[in-house]
Short mmCIF file of C-alpha atoms in Angstrom, two decimals:
data_model
loop_
_atom_site.label_atom_id
_atom_site.label_comp_id
_atom_site.label_asym_id
_atom_site.label_seq_id
_atom_site.Cartn_x
_atom_site.Cartn_y
_atom_site.Cartn_z
CA MET A 1 7.82 33.28 12.80
CA ASN A 2 9.75 35.01 15.58
CA VAL A 3 10.30 38.76 15.94
CA LYS A 4 13.66 38.64 14.20
CA GLN A 5 12.16 36.81 11.21
CA LEU A 6 9.24 39.21 11.09
CA ASN A 7 11.61 42.16 11.15
CA TYR A 8 13.62 40.65 8.33
CA SER A 9 10.48 40.07 6.25
CA LEU A 10 9.39 43.66 6.84
CA PHE A 11 12.83 44.90 5.85
CA LYS A 12 12.77 42.85 2.63
CA ALA A 13 9.26 44.10 1.83
CA ALA A 14 10.40 47.71 2.31
CA GLU A 15 13.52 47.12 0.25
CA HIS A 16 11.56 45.68 -2.69
CA LEU A 17 8.89 48.37 -2.49
CA ALA A 18 11.51 51.15 -2.50
CA GLU A 19 13.24 49.51 -5.44
CA ALA A 20 9.94 49.27 -7.33
CA GLY A 21 9.24 52.93 -6.43
CA LYS A 22 12.54 53.92 -7.93
CA TYR A 23 11.55 52.42 -11.31
CA MET A 24 8.04 53.81 -11.01
CA LEU A 25 9.50 57.35 -10.80
CA VAL A 26 10.27 57.14 -14.51
CA PHE A 27 6.65 56.55 -15.44
CA ASN A 28 4.71 58.20 -12.67
CA ARG A 29 6.78 60.39 -10.37
CA GLU A 30 4.00 60.97 -7.84
CA ARG A 31 3.25 57.25 -7.55
CA GLY A 32 6.94 56.41 -7.28
CA ILE A 33 7.43 58.83 -4.37
CA LYS A 34 4.31 57.41 -2.73
CA MET A 35 5.72 53.88 -2.94
CA MET A 36 8.99 54.99 -1.36
CA GLU A 37 7.07 56.72 1.42
CA GLU A 38 5.17 53.50 1.99
CA ALA A 39 8.49 51.65 2.17
CA ASP A 40 9.59 54.13 4.85
CA MET A 41 6.39 53.44 6.76
CA ILE A 42 7.10 49.71 6.70
CA LEU A 43 10.61 50.33 8.01
CA SER A 44 9.19 52.39 10.86
CA VAL A 45 7.16 49.38 12.01
CA ILE A 46 10.33 47.40 12.73
CA LYS A 47 11.12 47.29 16.42
CA PRO A 48 14.65 45.97 16.84
CA GLU A 49 15.11 43.53 19.70
CA GLU A 50 18.36 43.20 21.50
CA GLU A 51 20.07 39.88 20.73
CA LYS A 52 20.20 37.79 23.89
CA VAL A 53 23.17 35.77 22.68
CA PRO A 54 26.13 37.87 21.48
CA GLN A 55 26.88 37.27 17.81
CA GLU A 56 30.31 35.81 18.49
CA LYS A 57 28.92 33.26 20.94
CA LEU A 58 26.07 32.42 18.55
CA GLU A 59 28.59 31.72 15.77
CA THR A 60 30.57 29.47 18.15
CA ILE A 61 27.47 27.44 19.03
CA MET A 62 26.46 27.23 15.36
CA ASN A 63 29.91 25.81 14.60
CA GLU A 64 29.58 23.36 17.48
CA ILE A 65 26.28 22.12 16.07
CA MET A 66 27.53 21.76 12.53
CA ASN A 67 30.72 19.97 13.61
CA ILE A 68 29.33 17.63 16.23
CA LYS A 69 29.28 13.95 15.39
CA ALA A 70 25.70 12.80 15.38
CA GLY A 71 24.34 9.53 14.05
CA ARG A 72 23.26 6.27 15.59
CA MET B 1 13.13 41.52 42.65
CA GLN B 2 12.35 43.87 39.79
CA TYR B 3 9.24 43.18 37.73
CA LEU B 4 8.20 44.45 34.32
CA GLU B 5 4.84 44.58 32.63
CA ASN B 6 4.42 41.42 30.59
CA PRO B 7 3.48 42.41 27.03
CA ARG B 8 3.26 38.87 25.70
CA VAL B 9 0.43 37.39 27.68
CA ASN B 10 -3.14 37.37 26.40
CA LEU B 11 -5.52 38.39 29.16
CA GLY B 12 -8.17 39.74 26.82
CA LYS B 13 -10.77 38.11 24.58
CA ASN B 14 -10.06 35.21 22.23
CA ARG B 15 -8.15 33.04 24.63
CA GLY B 16 -9.06 29.89 22.70
CA SER B 17 -10.69 27.11 24.68
CA PHE B 18 -10.92 26.83 28.44
CA ASN B 19 -9.41 23.55 29.56
CA LEU B 20 -11.30 21.70 32.28
CA GLU B 21 -9.56 18.56 33.48
CA ILE B 22 -11.59 15.92 35.26
CA THR B 23 -10.02 13.03 37.18
CA THR B 24 -11.79 9.85 36.17
CA SER B 25 -9.82 7.59 38.52
CA ALA B 26 -6.81 8.19 40.72
CA LEU B 27 -5.72 4.57 40.30
CA CYS B 28 -3.26 3.36 37.69
CA ASP B 29 -2.42 0.04 36.08
CA LEU B 30 1.29 0.86 35.88
CA SER B 31 3.79 1.53 38.61
CA CYS B 32 6.16 4.11 37.15
CA THR B 33 8.98 4.73 39.57
CA TYR B 34 9.18 8.47 38.86
CA CYS B 35 5.44 9.18 38.99
CA PHE B 36 4.78 12.51 40.68
CA GLU B 37 1.35 11.40 41.85
CA GLY B 38 2.81 9.26 44.64
CA GLU B 39 1.03 6.17 45.94
CA LYS B 40 -2.14 5.72 43.92
CA THR B 41 -4.52 4.05 46.34
CA ASP B 42 -7.42 6.52 46.52
CA LYS B 43 -10.34 4.62 45.03
CA ARG B 44 -12.79 7.53 45.07
CA ARG B 45 -14.46 8.32 41.76
CA LEU B 46 -16.97 10.88 40.59
CA ASP B 47 -19.29 8.39 38.86
CA ASN B 48 -22.23 9.22 41.11
CA ASP B 49 -21.59 12.95 40.73
CA LEU B 50 -22.13 13.05 36.98
CA PRO B 51 -25.45 14.95 37.26
CA VAL B 52 -23.69 17.64 39.32
CA ILE B 53 -20.77 17.77 36.89
CA TYR B 54 -23.19 18.23 33.98
CA LYS B 55 -24.90 21.03 35.87
CA ARG B 56 -21.59 22.80 36.48
CA ILE B 57 -20.49 22.40 32.85
CA ASP B 58 -23.85 23.65 31.57
CA THR B 59 -23.67 26.70 33.84
CA LEU B 60 -20.14 27.39 32.67
CA LEU B 61 -21.12 27.17 29.00
CA ALA B 62 -24.06 29.51 29.58
CA ASP B 63 -21.96 32.13 31.36
CA GLU B 64 -22.04 35.23 29.13
CA GLU B 65 -20.19 37.61 31.43
CA TRP B 66 -16.93 35.63 31.55
CA PHE B 67 -16.85 32.30 29.69
CA GLN B 68 -18.51 33.34 26.44
CA LYS B 69 -16.68 36.64 26.48
CA HIS B 70 -13.21 35.12 26.69
CA TYR B 71 -13.42 31.61 25.27
CA GLU B 72 -14.30 30.00 21.95
CA GLY B 73 -15.14 26.71 23.60
CA LEU B 74 -14.47 24.18 26.31
CA ASN B 75 -11.91 21.42 26.24
CA ILE B 76 -12.79 18.61 28.63
CA SER B 77 -9.68 16.69 29.46
CA PHE B 78 -9.75 13.32 31.20
CA TRP B 79 -7.03 12.95 33.79
CA GLY B 80 -5.94 10.16 36.13
CA GLY B 81 -4.26 8.02 37.57
CA GLU B 82 -4.91 6.23 34.35
CA PRO B 83 -8.14 7.77 33.00
CA THR B 84 -9.05 4.76 30.87
CA LEU B 85 -9.56 2.68 34.03
CA ASN B 86 -12.96 4.37 34.18
CA PRO B 87 -14.15 4.11 30.57
CA ARG B 88 -17.87 4.38 31.30
CA PHE B 89 -17.44 7.77 32.96
CA ILE B 90 -15.61 9.11 29.90
CA VAL B 91 -18.14 7.66 27.47
CA GLU B 92 -21.06 9.16 29.41
CA ILE B 93 -19.58 12.66 29.44
CA MET B 94 -18.56 12.53 25.78
CA ASN B 95 -21.96 11.29 24.66
CA ARG B 96 -23.75 13.84 26.86
CA TYR B 97 -22.01 16.64 24.95
CA ASN B 98 -21.75 14.89 21.60
CA ASP B 99 -23.91 17.48 19.84
CA ASN B 100 -22.29 20.49 21.44
CA LYS B 101 -19.71 21.64 18.92
CA LEU B 102 -18.19 24.07 21.43
CA ILE B 103 -16.73 21.13 23.34
CA ASP B 104 -13.62 19.15 22.47
CA PHE B 105 -12.20 16.24 24.40
CA HIS B 106 -8.72 15.25 25.43
CA LEU B 107 -7.55 12.05 27.06
CA TYR B 108 -4.27 11.39 28.82
CA THR B 109 -3.24 7.74 28.80
CA ASN B 110 -0.32 5.40 29.29
CA ALA B 111 -1.83 3.40 26.37
CA PHE B 112 -0.99 0.17 28.14
CA ASN B 113 -4.43 -1.44 28.06
CA ILE B 114 -6.00 -1.27 24.62
CA ASN B 115 -9.13 -3.09 25.83
CA ASN B 116 -10.05 -0.23 28.17
CA MET B 117 -9.25 2.25 25.42
CA ASN B 118 -11.50 0.36 23.00
CA LYS B 119 -14.35 0.56 25.50
CA ILE B 120 -14.11 4.31 25.04
CA ILE B 121 -13.33 4.87 21.37
CA ASP B 122 -15.80 2.23 20.16
CA ASN B 123 -18.64 4.00 21.96
CA VAL B 124 -18.11 7.68 21.23
CA ASP B 125 -17.69 10.07 18.32
CA THR B 126 -13.89 10.31 18.20
CA SER B 127 -13.74 13.20 15.72
CA ARG B 128 -13.30 15.73 18.53
CA LEU B 129 -11.11 13.53 20.74
CA LYS B 130 -7.37 13.95 21.11
CA VAL B 131 -5.40 11.25 22.87
CA GLN B 132 -2.06 12.00 24.47
CA VAL B 133 0.08 8.91 25.02
CA SER B 134 2.80 8.99 27.67
CA TYR B 135 5.93 7.46 26.20
CA ASP B 136 9.48 8.51 27.01
CA GLY B 137 11.54 6.62 24.48
CA LYS B 138 12.51 3.00 25.06
CA LEU B 139 15.63 3.66 27.15
CA VAL B 140 13.72 5.70 29.72
CA ASN B 141 10.41 3.91 29.40
CA ASP B 142 11.85 0.47 30.13
CA LYS B 143 13.63 1.79 33.18
CA TYR B 144 10.79 3.74 34.79
CA ARG B 145 7.45 2.90 33.19
CA LEU B 146 6.93 -0.60 34.49
CA THR B 147 3.94 -2.69 35.40
CA LYS B 148 3.20 -3.51 39.02
CA THR B 149 5.08 -6.79 38.51
CA LYS B 150 8.06 -4.84 37.09
CA THR B 151 7.66 -6.01 33.50
CA LEU B 152 8.50 -3.72 30.59
CA THR B 153 5.83 -1.76 28.76
CA SER B 154 7.44 -0.05 25.74
CA ASN B 155 6.55 -2.55 23.03
CA GLN B 156 2.94 -2.83 24.15
CA VAL B 157 2.51 0.94 24.40
CA LEU B 158 4.01 1.54 20.95
CA ASN B 159 1.89 -1.20 19.48
CA ASN B 160 -1.21 0.38 21.00
CA LEU B 161 -0.17 3.80 19.71
CA TYR B 162 -0.11 2.37 16.17
CA ILE B 163 -3.48 0.68 16.73
CA LEU B 164 -4.98 4.00 17.80
CA ALA B 165 -3.48 5.76 14.79
CA LYS B 166 -4.87 3.08 12.46
CA LYS B 167 -8.30 3.65 13.96
CA GLY B 168 -8.01 7.30 12.98
CA ILE B 169 -7.60 8.63 16.52
CA HIS B 170 -5.82 11.98 16.80
CA VAL B 171 -2.73 10.93 18.78
CA SER B 172 0.14 12.82 20.34
CA VAL B 173 3.00 11.68 22.54
CA LYS B 174 4.43 13.24 25.70
CA SER B 175 7.61 12.26 27.51
CA THR B 176 9.26 12.64 30.86
CA LEU B 177 13.00 13.16 31.04
CA PRO B 178 14.62 12.14 34.34
CA ILE B 179 17.60 14.34 35.22
CA GLU B 180 19.79 11.30 35.80
CA ASN B 181 19.09 10.00 32.27
CA MET B 182 20.06 12.92 30.08
CA GLU B 183 22.35 10.65 28.06
CA THR B 184 19.26 9.02 26.54
CA MET B 185 17.97 12.16 24.83
CA TYR B 186 19.58 11.81 21.44
CA ALA B 187 18.66 8.12 21.19
CA SER B 188 15.09 9.01 22.19
CA TRP B 189 14.95 11.74 19.54
CA CYS B 190 16.08 9.20 16.91
CA GLU B 191 13.47 6.73 18.12
CA PHE B 192 10.76 9.38 17.91
CA LYS B 193 11.81 10.10 14.36
CA ASP B 194 11.31 6.39 13.60
CA ILE B 195 7.92 6.44 15.32
CA GLN B 196 6.96 9.50 13.28
CA THR B 197 7.98 7.71 10.08
CA MET B 198 5.83 4.72 11.06
CA LEU B 199 2.86 6.97 11.82
CA TRP B 200 3.20 8.75 8.49
CA LYS B 201 2.84 5.37 6.78
CA ILE B 202 -0.49 4.99 8.56
CA ASP B 203 -1.59 8.56 7.85
CA PRO B 204 0.63 11.32 6.43
CA LYS B 205 -1.34 13.88 8.42
CA ILE B 206 -0.23 12.51 11.82
CA ASN B 207 2.47 14.73 13.26
CA ILE B 208 3.96 13.87 16.62
CA SER B 209 6.68 15.63 18.58
CA TYR B 210 9.43 14.59 20.90
CA ALA B 211 8.22 16.71 23.80
CA PRO B 212 10.14 15.87 26.94
CA THR B 213 9.39 17.44 30.30
CA ILE B 214 12.33 17.46 32.68
CA ASP B 215 11.37 15.60 35.84
CA TYR B 216 11.09 18.47 38.28
CA VAL B 217 9.64 16.46 41.12
CA THR B 218 12.32 13.91 41.97
CA LYS B 219 14.87 15.56 44.23
CA VAL B 220 18.38 15.47 42.78
CA LYS B 221 21.57 16.80 44.38
CA GLN B 222 23.06 19.96 42.89
CA GLU B 223 26.27 18.14 41.85
CA GLU B 224 24.18 15.64 39.93
CA LYS B 225 22.26 18.46 38.26
CA ASP B 226 25.52 20.16 37.26
CA ALA B 227 26.82 16.91 35.76
CA ALA B 228 23.48 16.32 34.02
CA LEU B 229 23.63 19.79 32.49
CA VAL B 230 26.90 18.97 30.72
CA VAL B 231 25.35 15.81 29.22
CA PHE B 232 22.12 17.69 28.43
CA ARG B 233 24.06 20.23 26.36
CA GLU B 234 26.02 17.58 24.47
CA GLU B 235 22.84 15.63 23.69
CA PHE B 236 20.97 18.73 22.54
CA LEU B 237 23.83 19.76 20.24
CA LYS B 238 23.45 16.41 18.47
CA ILE B 239 19.69 16.75 18.37
CA ALA B 240 20.11 20.30 17.01
CA LYS B 241 22.10 18.99 14.06
CA GLU B 242 19.35 16.48 13.26
CA GLU B 243 16.65 19.11 13.80
CA ILE B 244 18.18 21.39 11.16
CA ALA B 245 17.91 18.59 8.60
CA PHE B 246 14.41 17.67 9.79
CA TYR B 247 13.28 21.30 9.57
CA ALA B 248 14.70 21.69 6.07
CA GLU B 249 12.68 18.68 4.92
CA HIS B 250 9.45 19.10 6.87
CA LYS B 251 9.30 22.83 7.74
CA ARG B 252 8.72 22.04 11.40
CA HIS B 253 10.70 20.70 14.31
CA LEU B 254 10.39 17.20 15.73
CA CYS B 255 11.42 18.25 19.22
CA SER B 256 8.79 20.64 20.52
CA TRP B 257 11.37 22.69 22.42
CA PHE B 258 12.86 24.13 19.22
CA GLY B 259 11.63 27.24 17.49
CA GLY B 260 10.59 28.86 20.75
CA GLU B 261 10.34 32.52 21.53
CA ASP B 262 10.51 34.71 24.57
CA ASN B 263 6.83 34.18 25.26
CA ARG B 264 7.29 30.52 26.19
CA LYS B 265 8.09 31.42 29.73
CA HIS B 266 4.76 31.38 31.47
CA CYS B 267 2.55 28.61 32.65
CA SER B 268 -1.04 29.77 32.50
CA ALA B 269 -2.21 27.33 35.17
CA GLY B 270 -5.35 28.64 36.79
CA LEU B 271 -6.07 31.21 34.11
CA ASN B 272 -7.30 29.17 31.16
CA MET B 273 -7.44 25.83 32.90
CA ALA B 274 -8.68 24.13 36.02
CA ALA B 275 -8.64 20.56 37.28
CA ILE B 276 -11.15 18.54 39.30
CA ASP B 277 -9.70 15.71 41.38
CA GLN B 278 -11.30 12.38 42.32
CA ALA B 279 -12.95 14.01 45.34
CA GLY B 280 -14.57 16.73 43.25
CA ASP B 281 -12.26 19.50 44.44
CA LEU B 282 -11.15 22.19 42.00
CA PHE B 283 -7.56 23.30 41.48
CA ALA B 284 -5.61 25.56 39.13
CA CYS B 285 -4.22 22.56 37.23
CA HIS B 286 -3.70 18.83 37.65
CA GLY B 287 -0.23 19.40 39.13
CA ALA B 288 -1.81 21.15 42.12
CA ILE B 289 -3.67 17.96 43.02
CA TYR B 290 -0.41 16.40 44.21
CA SER B 291 1.11 19.39 45.98
CA SER B 292 1.92 19.04 49.66
CA LYS B 293 0.26 22.47 49.92
CA LYS B 294 -2.84 21.18 48.14
CA GLU B 295 -5.29 22.71 50.61
CA GLU B 296 -3.94 26.22 49.89
CA LEU B 297 -4.53 25.62 46.18
CA LYS B 298 -8.10 24.33 46.38
CA THR B 299 -10.52 26.87 44.94
CA ALA B 300 -13.91 25.14 45.00
CA THR B 301 -15.67 21.80 45.06
CA ILE B 302 -18.26 20.54 42.59
CA ALA B 303 -20.82 20.47 45.42
CA ASP B 304 -20.63 24.28 45.64
CA GLU B 305 -23.71 25.83 44.09
CA ASP B 306 -21.53 28.82 43.19
CA PHE B 307 -18.89 26.55 41.62
CA VAL B 308 -18.72 28.53 38.38
CA GLU B 309 -18.51 31.84 40.24
CA LYS B 310 -15.59 30.46 42.22
CA LEU B 311 -13.98 29.15 39.04
CA LYS B 312 -14.31 32.60 37.46
CA ALA B 313 -12.86 34.28 40.55
CA SER B 314 -9.97 31.85 40.55
CA SER B 315 -9.24 32.46 36.87
CA ARG B 316 -9.25 36.21 37.45
CA LYS B 317 -6.95 35.75 40.42
CA PHE B 318 -4.45 33.88 38.27
CA GLU B 319 -4.27 36.78 35.81
CA LYS B 320 -2.06 38.51 38.35
CA PRO B 321 1.13 36.40 38.06
CA LEU B 322 0.88 36.54 34.25
CA SER B 323 0.49 40.28 34.01
CA LYS B 324 4.05 40.89 35.15
CA ILE B 325 7.39 39.24 34.54
CA ALA B 326 10.55 39.26 36.61
CA LYS B 327 13.24 41.27 34.84
CA GLU B 328 15.58 38.31 35.19
CA CYS B 329 13.10 36.15 33.24
CA HIS B 330 12.43 38.93 30.73
CA ASP B 331 16.14 39.15 29.96
CA CYS B 332 16.66 35.37 30.03
CA VAL B 333 18.02 33.63 26.95
CA ALA B 334 15.63 30.67 27.31
CA THR B 335 13.18 30.07 24.46
CA THR B 336 11.34 27.28 26.24
CA CYS B 337 10.77 27.27 29.97
CA MET B 338 8.84 24.60 31.79
CA ILE B 339 9.17 25.69 35.35
CA CYS B 340 6.08 24.53 37.17
CA PRO B 341 4.48 27.20 39.39
CA VAL B 342 2.97 24.53 41.62
CA ALA B 343 6.46 23.18 42.29
CA SER B 344 7.69 26.76 42.85
CA HIS B 345 4.86 27.39 45.31
CA GLU B 346 5.62 24.16 47.12
CA ARG B 347 9.34 24.81 47.47
CA SER B 348 9.48 28.56 47.90
CA GLU B 349 9.99 30.08 51.31
CA LYS B 350 8.24 33.29 50.30
CA GLU B 351 5.08 34.07 52.22
CA ASP B 352 2.92 35.84 49.65
CA PHE B 353 1.01 33.33 47.51
CA PHE B 354 1.99 34.75 44.13
CA ASP B 355 5.54 35.53 45.23
CA ALA B 356 5.87 31.80 45.92
CA TRP B 357 3.90 30.84 42.77
CA THR B 358 6.35 32.79 40.58
CA ASP B 359 9.48 31.92 42.56
CA ASN B 360 10.96 30.07 39.57
CA TRP B 361 14.43 29.89 41.05
CA SER B 362 13.37 27.61 43.89
CA ASN B 363 13.23 24.79 41.30
CA ASN B 364 16.85 25.25 40.31
CA LEU B 365 16.21 24.23 36.70
CA CYS B 366 17.05 27.50 34.94
CA GLY B 367 20.43 26.18 33.80
CA PHE B 368 18.80 23.61 31.52
CA PHE B 369 16.49 26.09 29.83
CA LYS B 370 19.19 28.75 29.44
CA THR B 371 21.57 26.21 27.92
CA PHE B 372 18.89 25.06 25.53
CA GLY B 373 17.90 28.66 24.70
CA GLU B 374 21.37 29.36 23.33
CA ILE B 375 21.28 26.20 21.20
CA ASP B 376 17.77 26.94 19.95
CA ARG B 377 18.70 30.49 18.96
CA ALA B 378 21.68 29.10 17.04
CA VAL B 379 19.41 26.59 15.25
CA GLN B 380 16.93 29.33 14.40
CA GLU B 381 19.76 31.44 13.01
CA ILE B 382 20.99 28.54 10.85
CA ASN B 383 17.46 27.88 9.56
CA PHE B 384 16.89 31.59 8.97
CA ARG B 385 20.09 31.95 6.93
CA SER B 386 19.27 28.79 5.00
CA ILE B 387 15.75 29.89 4.10
CA ASN B 388 16.87 33.35 3.04
CA GLY B 389 20.00 32.20 1.21
CA LEU B 390 22.25 34.25 3.49
#
């Protein structure tokens, strides 16, 4: 798992936890707020890294790969 | 040159195993035209020095202040020439440390002579032995890896690889990629996929990689390198397409270059490894044994009573080049970088030892790794989107 993948996993974890917190508010307001605070804490762990290949160039290379003729 | 602190290198505890390479014989039974070891005529061996070698290994294992603090164990790696030309030496060391579970063993081999190999594996506990077979893919192998009478070796080597796998030996394969033969890469990748399929039929747990090292020793003109880079990119684009399918099916890459990160930019030669040559001299790694500046790189000899102290001092010394990183390398797009510091040191005109050791640009190979880095990042993005349904 590289940093980008880790960041994405952390983001998804925070997203799901915040969503769960939202529903928890109905049953236990204090616990729901706590879950959303925990989601915030997970988000704060994410350290964005600058992309070394600009997105446009990355898309071009991805297209090159998918369209190249491979095979024996 | 601007340098930054290197956050990705592990200079603390838990460094895994220390890798001690021992040259069993500098001779070889093949005559590969691209071999970086040069003429292999030095017949010296360390057979009579085994008691001293044991003493040095025992002292190293007992060292609490450095070895036990940093390392989980010791990996003894048998280097050559062709290491299997001295089977008795290997058997004696392996059996001497058979009951020491802190020690693992590794053997480099061209896998050409199965009889010599059998003299080893039939007489030792092979459960802690890993064997790395040198094989480049048939197109390269049959051009460069020849016998002394210029006969081909591929079929015999592959056959022996399968024999080893059938005997339950932990095998891996390592390749050399000559700059003038970049057009063979895709075909080699396909062949390695076939070899992998064959090995899975023997044992589904055997995973090999296509792990080519660009030949950084043979001198090639810049125009030829530029032309090779164009072919290199085209070949890797085709491999990338296959790798995406391979990754989707097996959750790993076949070519070891893929899936890299920014931390694959440092050779830890000298830090967590050292190599003893056929004369008993100690170096940062086996590459240093063949440097034209070999004498500058020698750190001890097995005859030194303070051998382990010198080894420790050398390891500490080699922390320095890893603790910092040139900003240009830090910002580089490469995800795999195999620039050899020994080659840098040999070619660099810089006077300070570590300035020369880390003078990566003197090798003039950055273009290959940068080109691949872009392709690898694209592959990782495709895999990432595929896994996450994006």
